[in-house]
Amino acid sequence: MTTAVTDNLMTEEEFLALDEDETVDRLLIRGRLWEKPATLRDRWHSSTESRIVHLLMSWQDAHPESGGVVCSGEAGVRLRQDPPTLVGIDVCYVSSEVVSRNTEDTTLIDGPPVLAVEILSPSDRQDEIASKVDEYLAAGVALVWIVDPHFRTVVAYRPDQPPRMFAGEDEISADPYLPGFRVNVARFFQR
């Protein structure tokens, strides 16, 4: 499946005014509309997302002083305003600083999350995932995890560091951003 990218720049308002279309996944990356056929998330994607959310929520419950929020289900995030970049993220952890900028009327998370987790689906293409990782890091996301339910691996990306792959009993950490969050990767994929 190919992602269509428009050459014409679009404003955030124009993007948000587009008619809902459940057959299309849309992103606004640096003012350019990205569209591709909607991803059908299989049961492995869904169960993996649920496991990761559970583990992050357990950490958050044990660390209420963090003041941050765990979001999931293609959480709408405004990574930047100029040029406008709006994405949906499978799972993310948003800092208390970003949370405090959002009002009850805010529909999008306004600012980059600390942690962005993307769970691969069968239709995802490597070049598209690489572009998303690059965009997340450039916008200020401190930690990006690309999770592959098929191979049961996680590739962790941090700014100015080489990516690192984790599998099986490898322990993945979100330190120093989520202090004390450590878990064996196998727990993401328990079935």
XYZ file of C-alpha atoms in Angstrom:
191
model
C 0.000 0.000 0.000
C 1.362 3.356 -0.995
C 1.098 6.588 0.897
C 0.056 9.562 -1.213
C 1.744 12.807 -0.211
C 0.396 16.086 -1.550
C 2.740 18.809 -2.790
C 0.410 21.628 -1.764
C 0.825 22.881 1.777
C -2.236 22.629 3.993
C -3.075 24.473 7.193
C -4.081 22.709 10.376
C -7.580 24.147 10.006
C -7.912 22.744 6.487
C -6.680 19.345 7.665
C -9.109 19.235 10.589
C -11.971 20.304 8.302
C -11.527 17.290 5.991
C -14.533 14.977 5.940
C -14.166 11.850 8.049
C -13.291 8.836 5.924
C -12.842 5.517 7.729
C -11.222 4.012 4.637
C -8.236 6.397 4.806
C -5.508 7.068 7.382
C -4.363 10.695 7.305
C -1.429 12.598 8.762
C -0.321 16.189 8.288
C 3.483 16.242 8.157
C 5.101 19.665 7.874
C 1.996 20.969 6.149
C 1.762 18.109 3.651
C -1.186 15.715 3.663
C -0.240 12.034 3.856
C -2.999 9.574 2.965
C -3.060 5.797 2.668
C -5.727 3.119 2.825
C -6.841 2.619 6.422
C -4.813 0.102 8.359
C -6.714 -2.917 9.547
C -5.311 -3.569 12.991
C -5.275 -7.296 13.621
C -5.685 -8.983 16.992
C -1.906 -9.084 17.552
C -1.676 -5.325 17.102
C -4.599 -4.762 19.456
C -3.436 -7.143 22.174
C 0.105 -5.737 22.025
C -1.246 -2.203 22.344
C -3.340 -3.262 25.337
C -0.348 -4.887 27.052
C 1.860 -1.827 26.552
C -0.861 0.515 27.819
C -1.355 -1.706 30.881
C 2.371 -1.698 31.682
C 2.672 2.079 31.232
C -0.475 2.731 33.285
C 0.881 0.499 36.059
C 4.075 2.563 36.044
C 2.062 5.790 36.055
C -0.087 4.596 38.987
C 3.109 3.848 40.932
C 4.558 7.283 40.031
C 1.701 9.795 40.394
C 4.263 12.548 40.957
C 5.155 12.318 37.258
C 1.958 14.208 36.437
C 1.993 12.847 32.900
C -0.670 10.964 30.977
C -0.698 7.721 28.985
C -2.815 7.928 25.807
C -3.603 5.289 23.198
C -5.784 4.441 20.222
C -4.266 6.709 17.592
C -4.077 9.617 20.024
C -4.200 12.886 18.068
C -0.986 14.833 18.613
C 0.083 18.239 17.328
C 3.855 17.713 17.150
C 4.463 21.257 15.947
C 2.524 24.257 14.736
C 4.834 25.705 12.104
C 4.784 23.959 9.763
C 1.744 22.098 11.083
C 2.346 18.455 11.944
C -0.599 16.378 13.224
C -0.304 12.631 13.759
C -2.100 9.743 15.420
C 0.100 7.679 17.746
C -0.762 4.146 18.893
C 0.469 4.724 22.467
C 2.194 7.723 24.000
C 3.246 9.164 27.315
C 2.765 12.919 27.596
C 4.715 14.951 30.170
C 3.050 17.055 32.850
C 4.374 20.152 31.042
C 2.521 19.277 27.839
C -0.550 18.162 29.812
C -0.683 21.563 31.549
C -0.861 23.358 28.161
C -4.015 21.486 27.214
C -7.445 22.723 28.290
C -10.697 20.805 28.605
C -11.624 22.160 25.155
C -8.428 20.872 23.531
C -9.043 17.876 21.275
C -5.414 17.286 20.293
C -2.411 16.789 22.534
C -0.561 20.051 21.957
C 3.142 19.204 21.935
C 5.407 16.236 21.429
C 5.040 13.349 23.844
C 7.991 12.060 25.834
C 7.420 8.516 24.510
C 5.781 7.539 21.217
C 5.000 3.872 20.569
C 4.086 2.725 17.074
C 2.921 -0.861 16.656
C 3.532 -2.315 13.215
C 0.654 -3.603 11.143
C 1.009 -5.894 8.118
C 0.390 -2.960 5.755
C 3.119 -0.700 7.204
C 6.057 0.061 4.920
C 9.599 0.518 6.190
C 10.121 3.877 4.459
C 6.935 5.263 6.002
C 7.918 4.080 9.486
C 11.402 5.576 9.077
C 9.853 8.905 8.046
C 7.592 8.880 11.105
C 10.493 8.111 13.441
C 12.537 10.927 11.889
C 9.616 13.347 12.264
C 8.955 12.366 15.885
C 12.588 12.827 16.878
C 12.912 16.118 14.973
C 9.806 17.442 16.757
C 11.249 16.694 20.189
C 9.967 13.235 21.101
C 12.600 11.876 23.490
C 11.982 8.163 22.938
C 10.306 6.249 20.091
C 9.545 2.535 20.211
C 8.676 0.660 17.030
C 6.994 -2.546 18.134
C 6.723 -5.562 15.830
C 4.116 -8.069 17.098
C 5.053 -10.596 14.400
C 8.740 -10.868 15.310
C 8.115 -9.799 18.927
C 10.763 -7.120 18.852
C 11.044 -3.475 19.817
C 13.432 -1.014 18.203
C 14.120 1.983 20.444
C 15.138 5.340 18.980
C 16.567 8.269 20.897
C 17.923 11.516 19.461
C 21.604 11.365 18.509
C 21.918 7.654 19.347
C 21.868 4.585 17.134
C 18.676 2.526 17.270
C 18.688 -0.452 19.594
C 16.685 -3.655 19.179
C 15.173 -5.584 22.078
C 13.602 -9.064 22.029
C 12.573 -11.869 24.356
C 13.871 -11.441 27.872
C 15.801 -8.253 27.001
C 14.897 -5.518 29.441
C 13.732 -2.271 27.862
C 13.884 0.932 29.861
C 12.334 4.358 29.478
C 14.856 5.959 31.860
C 15.418 8.811 32.456
C 12.114 9.974 30.942
C 9.920 7.526 32.863
C 12.143 6.853 35.878
C 12.082 3.236 36.930
C 10.109 1.943 33.929
C 11.842 -1.323 33.087
C 10.228 -4.435 31.662
C 11.180 -7.554 29.750
C 10.078 -7.090 26.143
C 8.390 -10.502 26.182
C 5.704 -8.959 28.427
C 4.575 -6.771 25.514
C 3.641 -9.882 23.553
C 2.094 -12.302 26.055
C -0.810 -14.062 24.425
